Amino acid sequence: ALLGGFADDDDIVPLGRVAAAAQAVGMRALLLGSRASPGMVEDACRRYEPRLIVLGCSEAPPPARARELVNEYARAVGSRRWILHGPGVADFAVVAARAGAGMLADPTGLAAALAGSFS
């Protein structure tokens, strides 16, 4: 699993929960850190070929910026599965879902959700 903070987001706390959940179901987690740009995600996808990309978002960017970033991330991840996680996701969930992103706004049961996706 490749984990990073949404491009304008400094909070990596939501990603710690995702990393623990991924490891609980036998996945290795590579943390890119906060403010992981779409270009950084694309490079990491080429280099590590992750089965899952998770981007944490604690505070939603303005709507136009959110749409721009979601489209750039969708191009960066290609056909790989990607999920947005954190409290900021709710503000642009519809846009992200249209671009192919999954949502995990609530960390409760995160390990079970990941386990169901990769069993």
CSV table of N, CA, C and O in Angstrom, one decimal:
chain,number,residue,atom,x,y,z
A,1,ALA,N,0.9,-1.2,0.0
A,1,ALA,CA,0.0,0.0,0.0
A,1,ALA,C,0.9,1.2,0.0
A,1,ALA,O,1.9,1.3,0.7
A,2,LEU,N,0.6,2.2,-0.8
A,2,LEU,CA,1.3,3.4,-0.9
A,2,LEU,C,0.4,4.5,-0.3
A,2,LEU,O,-0.7,4.7,-0.6
A,3,LEU,N,1.0,5.2,0.7
A,3,LEU,CA,0.2,6.1,1.5
A,3,LEU,C,0.8,7.5,1.4
A,3,LEU,O,2.0,7.7,1.6
A,4,GLY,N,0.0,8.5,1.2
A,4,GLY,CA,0.5,9.9,1.2
A,4,GLY,C,-0.6,10.9,1.6
A,4,GLY,O,-1.8,10.6,1.5
A,5,GLY,N,-0.2,12.0,2.0
A,5,GLY,CA,-1.1,13.1,2.3
A,5,GLY,C,-1.5,13.8,1.1
A,5,GLY,O,-0.7,14.0,0.2
A,6,PHE,N,-2.8,14.2,1.0
A,6,PHE,CA,-3.3,14.9,-0.2
A,6,PHE,C,-2.4,16.1,-0.4
A,6,PHE,O,-1.9,16.7,0.6
A,7,ALA,N,-2.2,16.6,-1.6
A,7,ALA,CA,-1.2,17.6,-1.9
A,7,ALA,C,-1.1,18.8,-1.0
A,7,ALA,O,0.0,19.3,-0.8
A,8,ASP,N,-2.2,19.3,-0.6
A,8,ASP,CA,-2.2,20.5,0.2
A,8,ASP,C,-2.4,20.3,1.7
A,8,ASP,O,-2.6,21.2,2.5
A,9,ASP,N,-2.3,19.0,2.1
A,9,ASP,CA,-2.6,18.6,3.5
A,9,ASP,C,-1.3,18.2,4.3
A,9,ASP,O,-0.5,17.4,3.8
A,10,ASP,N,-1.1,18.8,5.4
A,10,ASP,CA,0.0,18.5,6.3
A,10,ASP,C,-0.2,17.4,7.3
A,10,ASP,O,0.8,17.0,7.9
A,11,ASP,N,-1.4,17.0,7.5
A,11,ASP,CA,-1.7,16.0,8.6
A,11,ASP,C,-1.5,14.6,8.1
A,11,ASP,O,-2.2,14.2,7.2
A,12,ILE,N,-0.6,13.9,8.7
A,12,ILE,CA,-0.4,12.5,8.4
A,12,ILE,C,-1.0,11.5,9.4
A,12,ILE,O,-0.9,10.3,9.2
A,13,VAL,N,-1.7,12.0,10.4
A,13,VAL,CA,-2.3,11.1,11.4
A,13,VAL,C,-3.3,10.1,10.8
A,13,VAL,O,-3.2,8.9,11.1
A,14,PRO,N,-4.2,10.6,9.9
A,14,PRO,CA,-5.1,9.6,9.3
A,14,PRO,C,-4.3,8.4,8.6
A,14,PRO,O,-4.8,7.3,8.5
A,15,LEU,N,-3.2,8.7,8.0
A,15,LEU,CA,-2.4,7.7,7.3
A,15,LEU,C,-1.8,6.7,8.3
A,15,LEU,O,-1.6,5.5,7.9
A,16,GLY,N,-1.5,7.1,9.5
A,16,GLY,CA,-1.0,6.1,10.5
A,16,GLY,C,-2.0,5.0,10.7
A,16,GLY,O,-1.6,3.8,10.8
A,17,ARG,N,-3.2,5.4,10.8
A,17,ARG,CA,-4.3,4.4,11.0
A,17,ARG,C,-4.4,3.5,9.8
A,17,ARG,O,-4.6,2.3,9.9
A,18,VAL,N,-4.3,4.0,8.6
A,18,VAL,CA,-4.4,3.2,7.4
A,18,VAL,C,-3.2,2.3,7.4
A,18,VAL,O,-3.3,1.1,7.0
A,19,ALA,N,-2.0,2.8,7.7
A,19,ALA,CA,-0.8,1.9,7.7
A,19,ALA,C,-0.9,0.8,8.6
A,19,ALA,O,-0.6,-0.4,8.3
A,20,ALA,N,-1.4,1.0,9.8
A,20,ALA,CA,-1.6,-0.1,10.8
A,20,ALA,C,-2.6,-1.1,10.3
A,20,ALA,O,-2.5,-2.3,10.4
A,21,ALA,N,-3.7,-0.6,9.7
A,21,ALA,CA,-4.7,-1.5,9.1
A,21,ALA,C,-4.2,-2.3,8.0
A,21,ALA,O,-4.5,-3.5,7.9
A,22,ALA,N,-3.4,-1.7,7.1
A,22,ALA,CA,-2.8,-2.4,6.0
A,22,ALA,C,-1.9,-3.5,6.5
A,22,ALA,O,-1.9,-4.7,6.0
A,23,GLN,N,-1.1,-3.2,7.4
A,23,GLN,CA,-0.2,-4.2,8.0
A,23,GLN,C,-0.9,-5.3,8.7
A,23,GLN,O,-0.5,-6.5,8.7
A,24,ALA,N,-2.0,-5.0,9.3
A,24,ALA,CA,-2.8,-6.0,10.0
A,24,ALA,C,-3.4,-7.1,9.0
A,24,ALA,O,-3.6,-8.2,9.5
A,25,VAL,N,-3.5,-6.7,7.8
A,25,VAL,CA,-4.0,-7.7,6.8
A,25,VAL,C,-2.9,-8.2,5.9
A,25,VAL,O,-3.1,-8.8,4.8
A,26,GLY,N,-1.6,-8.0,6.3
A,26,GLY,CA,-0.5,-8.5,5.6
A,26,GLY,C,0.1,-7.7,4.5
A,26,GLY,O,0.9,-8.2,3.7
A,27,MET,N,-0.4,-6.4,4.4
A,27,MET,CA,0.2,-5.6,3.3
A,27,MET,C,1.3,-4.7,3.9
A,27,MET,O,1.3,-4.3,5.1
A,28,ARG,N,2.4,-4.5,3.1
A,28,ARG,CA,3.4,-3.6,3.5
A,28,ARG,C,2.9,-2.2,3.2
A,28,ARG,O,2.3,-2.0,2.2
A,29,ALA,N,3.3,-1.2,4.0
A,29,ALA,CA,2.8,0.2,3.8
A,29,ALA,C,4.1,1.1,3.6
A,29,ALA,O,5.0,1.0,4.4
A,30,LEU,N,4.0,1.8,2.5
A,30,LEU,CA,5.1,2.8,2.2
A,30,LEU,C,4.5,4.1,2.4
A,30,LEU,O,3.5,4.5,1.6
A,31,LEU,N,5.0,4.9,3.3
A,31,LEU,CA,4.5,6.2,3.6
A,31,LEU,C,5.3,7.3,2.8
A,31,LEU,O,6.5,7.5,3.1
A,32,LEU,N,4.6,8.0,1.9
A,32,LEU,CA,5.2,9.1,1.2
A,32,LEU,C,5.3,10.4,2.0
A,32,LEU,O,6.1,11.3,1.7
A,33,GLY,N,4.5,10.5,3.1
A,33,GLY,CA,4.5,11.7,3.9
A,33,GLY,C,3.4,12.6,3.5
A,33,GLY,O,2.5,12.3,2.6
A,34,SER,N,3.4,13.8,4.1
A,34,SER,CA,2.3,14.8,3.8
A,34,SER,C,2.6,15.5,2.5
A,34,SER,O,3.7,15.4,1.9
A,35,ARG,N,1.6,16.1,1.9
A,35,ARG,CA,1.7,16.9,0.7
A,35,ARG,C,2.3,16.1,-0.4
A,35,ARG,O,3.2,16.5,-1.2
A,36,ALA,N,1.8,14.9,-0.6
A,36,ALA,CA,2.3,14.0,-1.7
A,36,ALA,C,1.7,14.5,-3.0
A,36,ALA,O,0.5,14.3,-3.2
A,37,SER,N,2.4,15.1,-3.8
A,37,SER,CA,1.9,15.6,-5.1
A,37,SER,C,1.5,14.5,-6.0
A,37,SER,O,2.0,13.3,-5.9
A,38,PRO,N,0.6,14.7,-7.0
A,38,PRO,CA,0.3,13.7,-8.0
A,38,PRO,C,1.5,13.2,-8.7
A,38,PRO,O,1.6,12.0,-9.0
A,39,GLY,N,2.5,14.0,-9.0
A,39,GLY,CA,3.7,13.6,-9.6
A,39,GLY,C,4.5,12.6,-8.8
A,39,GLY,O,5.0,11.6,-9.3
A,40,MET,N,4.5,12.9,-7.5
A,40,MET,CA,5.2,12.0,-6.5
A,40,MET,C,4.5,10.7,-6.5
A,40,MET,O,5.2,9.6,-6.5
A,41,VAL,N,3.2,10.7,-6.4
A,41,VAL,CA,2.4,9.5,-6.4
A,41,VAL,C,2.7,8.7,-7.7
A,41,VAL,O,2.9,7.4,-7.6
A,42,GLU,N,2.6,9.3,-8.8
A,42,GLU,CA,2.9,8.6,-10.1
A,42,GLU,C,4.2,8.0,-10.1
A,42,GLU,O,4.4,6.8,-10.5
A,43,ASP,N,5.3,8.7,-9.7
A,43,ASP,CA,6.6,8.1,-9.7
A,43,ASP,C,6.7,6.9,-8.7
A,43,ASP,O,7.3,5.9,-9.1
A,44,ALA,N,6.1,7.0,-7.6
A,44,ALA,CA,6.1,5.9,-6.6
A,44,ALA,C,5.3,4.7,-7.2
A,44,ALA,O,5.7,3.6,-6.9
A,45,CYS,N,4.2,5.0,-7.9
A,45,CYS,CA,3.4,3.9,-8.5
A,45,CYS,C,4.3,3.1,-9.5
A,45,CYS,O,4.3,1.9,-9.6
A,46,ARG,N,5.0,3.8,-10.3
A,46,ARG,CA,5.9,3.2,-11.3
A,46,ARG,C,7.0,2.4,-10.6
A,46,ARG,O,7.3,1.3,-11.0
A,47,ARG,N,7.6,3.0,-9.6
A,47,ARG,CA,8.7,2.3,-8.9
A,47,ARG,C,8.3,1.1,-8.1
A,47,ARG,O,9.0,0.1,-8.1
A,48,TYR,N,7.2,1.2,-7.3
A,48,TYR,CA,6.8,0.2,-6.4
A,48,TYR,C,5.6,-0.7,-6.8
A,48,TYR,O,5.4,-1.7,-6.1
A,49,GLU,N,4.9,-0.3,-7.8
A,49,GLU,CA,3.7,-1.0,-8.2
A,49,GLU,C,2.8,-1.5,-7.1
A,49,GLU,O,2.5,-2.7,-6.9
A,50,PRO,N,2.3,-0.5,-6.3
A,50,PRO,CA,1.4,-0.9,-5.2
A,50,PRO,C,0.1,-1.4,-5.6
A,50,PRO,O,-0.4,-1.2,-6.7
A,51,ARG,N,-0.5,-2.2,-4.8
A,51,ARG,CA,-1.9,-2.8,-5.0
A,51,ARG,C,-2.9,-1.8,-4.6
A,51,ARG,O,-4.1,-1.9,-5.0
A,52,LEU,N,-2.6,-0.8,-3.7
A,52,LEU,CA,-3.5,0.2,-3.2
A,52,LEU,C,-2.8,1.5,-3.0
A,52,LEU,O,-1.7,1.5,-2.5
A,53,ILE,N,-3.4,2.6,-3.3
A,53,ILE,CA,-2.9,3.9,-3.0
A,53,ILE,C,-4.0,4.6,-2.1
A,53,ILE,O,-5.2,4.6,-2.4
A,54,VAL,N,-3.5,5.1,-0.9
A,54,VAL,CA,-4.4,5.8,0.0
A,54,VAL,C,-3.9,7.2,0.2
A,54,VAL,O,-2.7,7.4,0.5
A,55,LEU,N,-4.7,8.2,0.0
A,55,LEU,CA,-4.4,9.6,0.2
A,55,LEU,C,-5.2,10.1,1.4
A,55,LEU,O,-6.4,10.0,1.3
A,56,GLY,N,-4.5,10.6,2.4
A,56,GLY,CA,-5.2,11.2,3.5
A,56,GLY,C,-5.5,12.6,3.3
A,56,GLY,O,-4.7,13.4,2.8
A,57,CYS,N,-6.7,13.0,3.8
A,57,CYS,CA,-7.1,14.4,3.7
A,57,CYS,C,-7.8,14.9,4.9
A,57,CYS,O,-9.0,14.4,5.2
A,58,SER,N,-7.2,15.7,5.7
A,58,SER,CA,-7.9,16.2,6.9
A,58,SER,C,-8.7,17.4,6.7
A,58,SER,O,-9.7,17.6,7.3
A,59,GLU,N,-8.2,18.3,5.8
A,59,GLU,CA,-9.0,19.5,5.5
A,59,GLU,C,-9.1,19.6,4.0
A,59,GLU,O,-8.1,19.6,3.3
A,60,ALA,N,-10.3,19.7,3.5
A,60,ALA,CA,-10.6,19.8,2.1
A,60,ALA,C,-10.0,21.1,1.5
A,60,ALA,O,-10.2,22.2,2.1
A,61,PRO,N,-9.4,21.0,0.3
A,61,PRO,CA,-9.0,22.2,-0.4
A,61,PRO,C,-10.3,22.9,-1.0
A,61,PRO,O,-11.3,22.3,-1.0
A,62,PRO,N,-10.2,24.1,-1.5
A,62,PRO,CA,-11.3,24.7,-2.1
A,62,PRO,C,-11.8,23.9,-3.3
A,62,PRO,O,-11.0,23.1,-3.8
A,63,PRO,N,-13.1,23.9,-3.6
A,63,PRO,CA,-13.7,23.0,-4.6
A,63,PRO,C,-12.9,22.9,-5.9
A,63,PRO,O,-12.7,21.8,-6.4
A,64,ALA,N,-12.5,24.1,-6.5
A,64,ALA,CA,-11.8,24.0,-7.8
A,64,ALA,C,-10.5,23.3,-7.6
A,64,ALA,O,-10.1,22.5,-8.5
A,65,ARG,N,-9.8,23.5,-6.5
A,65,ARG,CA,-8.5,22.9,-6.3
A,65,ARG,C,-8.7,21.4,-6.1
A,65,ARG,O,-7.9,20.5,-6.5
A,66,ALA,N,-9.8,21.0,-5.3
A,66,ALA,CA,-10.1,19.6,-5.1
A,66,ALA,C,-10.3,18.9,-6.4
A,66,ALA,O,-9.8,17.8,-6.6
A,67,ARG,N,-11.1,19.5,-7.3
A,67,ARG,CA,-11.4,18.8,-8.6
A,67,ARG,C,-10.1,18.7,-9.4
A,67,ARG,O,-9.8,17.6,-10.0
A,68,GLU,N,-9.3,19.7,-9.4
A,68,GLU,CA,-8.0,19.6,-10.1
A,68,GLU,C,-7.1,18.5,-9.6
A,68,GLU,O,-6.6,17.7,-10.4
A,69,LEU,N,-7.0,18.4,-8.3
A,69,LEU,CA,-6.1,17.4,-7.7
A,69,LEU,C,-6.7,16.0,-7.9
A,69,LEU,O,-5.9,15.1,-8.2
A,70,VAL,N,-8.0,15.9,-7.7
A,70,VAL,CA,-8.6,14.5,-7.9
A,70,VAL,C,-8.3,14.1,-9.3
A,70,VAL,O,-7.9,12.9,-9.5
A,71,ASN,N,-8.5,14.9,-10.3
A,71,ASN,CA,-8.2,14.5,-11.7
A,71,ASN,C,-6.7,14.2,-11.9
A,71,ASN,O,-6.4,13.2,-12.6
A,72,GLU,N,-5.8,14.9,-11.3
A,72,GLU,CA,-4.4,14.7,-11.4
A,72,GLU,C,-4.0,13.3,-10.8
A,72,GLU,O,-3.2,12.6,-11.3
A,73,TYR,N,-4.6,13.1,-9.6
A,73,TYR,CA,-4.3,11.8,-8.9
A,73,TYR,C,-4.9,10.6,-9.7
A,73,TYR,O,-4.3,9.6,-9.8
A,74,ALA,N,-6.1,10.8,-10.3
A,74,ALA,CA,-6.7,9.7,-11.1
A,74,ALA,C,-5.7,9.4,-12.2
A,74,ALA,O,-5.5,8.2,-12.5
A,75,ARG,N,-5.2,10.4,-12.9
A,75,ARG,CA,-4.2,10.1,-14.0
A,75,ARG,C,-2.9,9.4,-13.4
A,75,ARG,O,-2.4,8.5,-14.0
A,76,ALA,N,-2.5,9.9,-12.2
A,76,ALA,CA,-1.2,9.4,-11.6
A,76,ALA,C,-1.3,7.9,-11.3
A,76,ALA,O,-0.4,7.2,-11.4
A,77,VAL,N,-2.5,7.5,-10.7
A,77,VAL,CA,-2.6,6.1,-10.3
A,77,VAL,C,-3.0,5.1,-11.4
A,77,VAL,O,-2.9,3.9,-11.2
A,78,GLY,N,-3.5,5.7,-12.5
A,78,GLY,CA,-3.9,4.8,-13.6
A,78,GLY,C,-5.0,3.9,-13.2
A,78,GLY,O,-6.0,4.3,-12.6
A,79,SER,N,-4.8,2.6,-13.5
A,79,SER,CA,-5.9,1.6,-13.2
A,79,SER,C,-5.8,1.0,-11.8
A,79,SER,O,-6.6,0.2,-11.4
A,80,ARG,N,-4.9,1.5,-11.0
A,80,ARG,CA,-4.7,1.0,-9.6
A,80,ARG,C,-5.9,1.5,-8.7
A,80,ARG,O,-6.5,2.5,-9.0
A,81,ARG,N,-6.1,0.7,-7.7
A,81,ARG,CA,-7.2,1.0,-6.7
A,81,ARG,C,-6.6,2.2,-5.9
A,81,ARG,O,-5.5,2.1,-5.4
A,82,TRP,N,-7.5,3.2,-5.7
A,82,TRP,CA,-7.1,4.3,-4.8
A,82,TRP,C,-8.2,4.7,-3.9
A,82,TRP,O,-9.4,4.6,-4.3
A,83,ILE,N,-7.8,5.1,-2.7
A,83,ILE,CA,-8.8,5.5,-1.7
A,83,ILE,C,-8.4,6.8,-1.1
A,83,ILE,O,-7.2,7.1,-0.8
A,84,LEU,N,-9.4,7.7,-0.8
A,84,LEU,CA,-9.2,8.9,0.0
A,84,LEU,C,-9.7,8.6,1.4
A,84,LEU,O,-10.8,8.0,1.6
A,85,HIS,N,-9.0,9.1,2.4
A,85,HIS,CA,-9.3,8.8,3.7
A,85,HIS,C,-9.1,10.0,4.6
A,85,HIS,O,-8.1,10.8,4.4
A,86,GLY,N,-10.0,10.3,5.5
A,86,GLY,CA,-9.9,11.4,6.4
A,86,GLY,C,-11.1,12.3,6.4
A,86,GLY,O,-12.0,12.2,5.5
A,87,PRO,N,-11.2,13.2,7.4
A,87,PRO,CA,-12.4,14.0,7.6
A,87,PRO,C,-12.6,15.0,6.4
A,87,PRO,O,-13.8,15.4,6.2
A,88,GLY,N,-11.6,15.4,5.7
A,88,GLY,CA,-11.8,16.3,4.6
A,88,GLY,C,-12.4,15.8,3.4
A,88,GLY,O,-12.8,16.5,2.5
A,89,VAL,N,-12.4,14.5,3.3
A,89,VAL,CA,-12.9,13.8,2.1
A,89,VAL,C,-14.4,14.1,1.8
A,89,VAL,O,-14.8,14.2,0.6
A,90,ALA,N,-15.2,14.2,2.8
A,90,ALA,CA,-16.6,14.4,2.6
A,90,ALA,C,-16.9,15.6,1.7
A,90,ALA,O,-17.9,15.5,1.0
A,91,ASP,N,-16.1,16.6,1.8
A,91,ASP,CA,-16.4,17.8,1.0
A,91,ASP,C,-16.3,17.6,-0.5
A,91,ASP,O,-16.9,18.4,-1.3
A,92,PHE,N,-15.6,16.6,-1.0
A,92,PHE,CA,-15.4,16.4,-2.4
A,92,PHE,C,-15.6,15.0,-2.8
A,92,PHE,O,-15.1,14.5,-3.8
A,93,ALA,N,-16.3,14.2,-2.0
A,93,ALA,CA,-16.5,12.8,-2.2
A,93,ALA,C,-17.1,12.5,-3.6
A,93,ALA,O,-16.7,11.5,-4.2
A,94,VAL,N,-18.1,13.2,-4.0
A,94,VAL,CA,-18.8,13.0,-5.3
A,94,VAL,C,-17.8,13.1,-6.4
A,94,VAL,O,-17.8,12.2,-7.3
A,95,VAL,N,-17.0,14.2,-6.4
A,95,VAL,CA,-16.0,14.4,-7.5
A,95,VAL,C,-15.0,13.2,-7.5
A,95,VAL,O,-14.7,12.7,-8.6
A,96,ALA,N,-14.6,12.9,-6.3
A,96,ALA,CA,-13.6,11.8,-6.2
A,96,ALA,C,-14.1,10.4,-6.7
A,96,ALA,O,-13.5,9.7,-7.4
A,97,ALA,N,-15.4,10.2,-6.3
A,97,ALA,CA,-16.0,8.9,-6.7
A,97,ALA,C,-16.1,8.8,-8.2
A,97,ALA,O,-15.9,7.8,-8.9
A,98,ARG,N,-16.5,9.9,-8.9
A,98,ARG,CA,-16.6,10.0,-10.3
A,98,ARG,C,-15.2,9.7,-11.0
A,98,ARG,O,-15.2,9.2,-12.1
A,99,ALA,N,-14.1,10.1,-10.3
A,99,ALA,CA,-12.8,9.8,-10.8
A,99,ALA,C,-12.3,8.4,-10.5
A,99,ALA,O,-11.1,8.1,-10.8
A,100,GLY,N,-13.1,7.6,-9.8
A,100,GLY,CA,-12.7,6.3,-9.5
A,100,GLY,C,-12.1,6.0,-8.1
A,100,GLY,O,-11.7,4.9,-7.8
A,101,ALA,N,-12.1,7.0,-7.3
A,101,ALA,CA,-11.6,6.9,-5.9
A,101,ALA,C,-12.6,6.3,-5.0
A,101,ALA,O,-13.8,6.6,-5.1
A,102,GLY,N,-12.1,5.4,-4.1
A,102,GLY,CA,-12.9,4.9,-3.0
A,102,GLY,C,-12.8,5.9,-1.9
A,102,GLY,O,-11.9,6.7,-1.8
A,103,MET,N,-13.7,5.8,-0.9
A,103,MET,CA,-13.7,6.6,0.3
A,103,MET,C,-13.7,5.8,1.5
A,103,MET,O,-14.4,4.9,1.6
A,104,LEU,N,-12.9,6.2,2.5
A,104,LEU,CA,-12.9,5.7,3.8
A,104,LEU,C,-12.8,6.9,4.8
A,104,LEU,O,-11.8,7.2,5.2
A,105,ALA,N,-14.0,7.5,5.0
A,105,ALA,CA,-14.0,8.7,5.9
A,105,ALA,C,-13.9,8.3,7.4
A,105,ALA,O,-13.5,9.1,8.2
A,106,ASP,N,-14.4,7.1,7.7
A,106,ASP,CA,-14.4,6.7,9.1
A,106,ASP,C,-13.4,5.5,9.3
A,106,ASP,O,-13.5,4.5,8.7
A,107,PRO,N,-12.4,5.7,10.2
A,107,PRO,CA,-11.4,4.7,10.4
A,107,PRO,C,-11.9,3.4,11.1
A,107,PRO,O,-11.3,2.4,11.1
A,108,THR,N,-13.2,3.5,11.6
A,108,THR,CA,-13.7,2.3,12.3
A,108,THR,C,-13.9,1.2,11.3
A,108,THR,O,-14.5,1.3,10.2
A,109,GLY,N,-13.3,0.0,11.6
A,109,GLY,CA,-13.4,-1.1,10.7
A,109,GLY,C,-12.5,-1.0,9.4
A,109,GLY,O,-12.8,-1.7,8.5
A,110,LEU,N,-11.5,-0.2,9.5
A,110,LEU,CA,-10.7,0.0,8.3
A,110,LEU,C,-9.9,-1.3,8.0
A,110,LEU,O,-9.9,-1.6,6.8
A,111,ALA,N,-9.4,-2.0,8.9
A,111,ALA,CA,-8.7,-3.3,8.7
A,111,ALA,C,-9.6,-4.2,8.0
A,111,ALA,O,-9.3,-4.9,7.0
A,112,ALA,N,-10.9,-4.3,8.4
A,112,ALA,CA,-11.8,-5.2,7.8
A,112,ALA,C,-12.1,-4.8,6.4
A,112,ALA,O,-12.3,-5.7,5.5
A,113,ALA,N,-12.2,-3.5,6.1
A,113,ALA,CA,-12.5,-3.1,4.8
A,113,ALA,C,-11.3,-3.4,3.8
A,113,ALA,O,-11.5,-3.9,2.7
A,114,LEU,N,-10.1,-3.2,4.3
A,114,LEU,CA,-9.0,-3.6,3.5
A,114,LEU,C,-8.9,-5.1,3.3
A,114,LEU,O,-8.5,-5.6,2.2
A,115,ALA,N,-9.1,-5.8,4.4
A,115,ALA,CA,-9.1,-7.3,4.3
A,115,ALA,C,-10.1,-7.8,3.2
A,115,ALA,O,-9.8,-8.7,2.4
A,116,GLY,N,-11.3,-7.2,3.2
A,116,GLY,CA,-12.3,-7.7,2.3
A,116,GLY,C,-11.9,-7.3,0.8
A,116,GLY,O,-12.3,-8.0,-0.1
A,117,SER,N,-11.1,-6.3,0.7
A,117,SER,CA,-10.7,-5.9,-0.7
A,117,SER,C,-9.6,-6.7,-1.3
A,117,SER,O,-9.4,-6.8,-2.5
A,118,PHE,N,-8.9,-7.4,-0.4
A,118,PHE,CA,-7.7,-8.1,-0.9
A,118,PHE,C,-7.6,-9.6,-0.5
A,118,PHE,O,-6.6,-10.2,-0.5
A,119,SER,N,-8.8,-10.1,-0.1
A,119,SER,CA,-8.7,-11.5,0.3
A,119,SER,C,-8.8,-12.4,-0.9
A,119,SER,O,-9.1,-12.0,-2.0
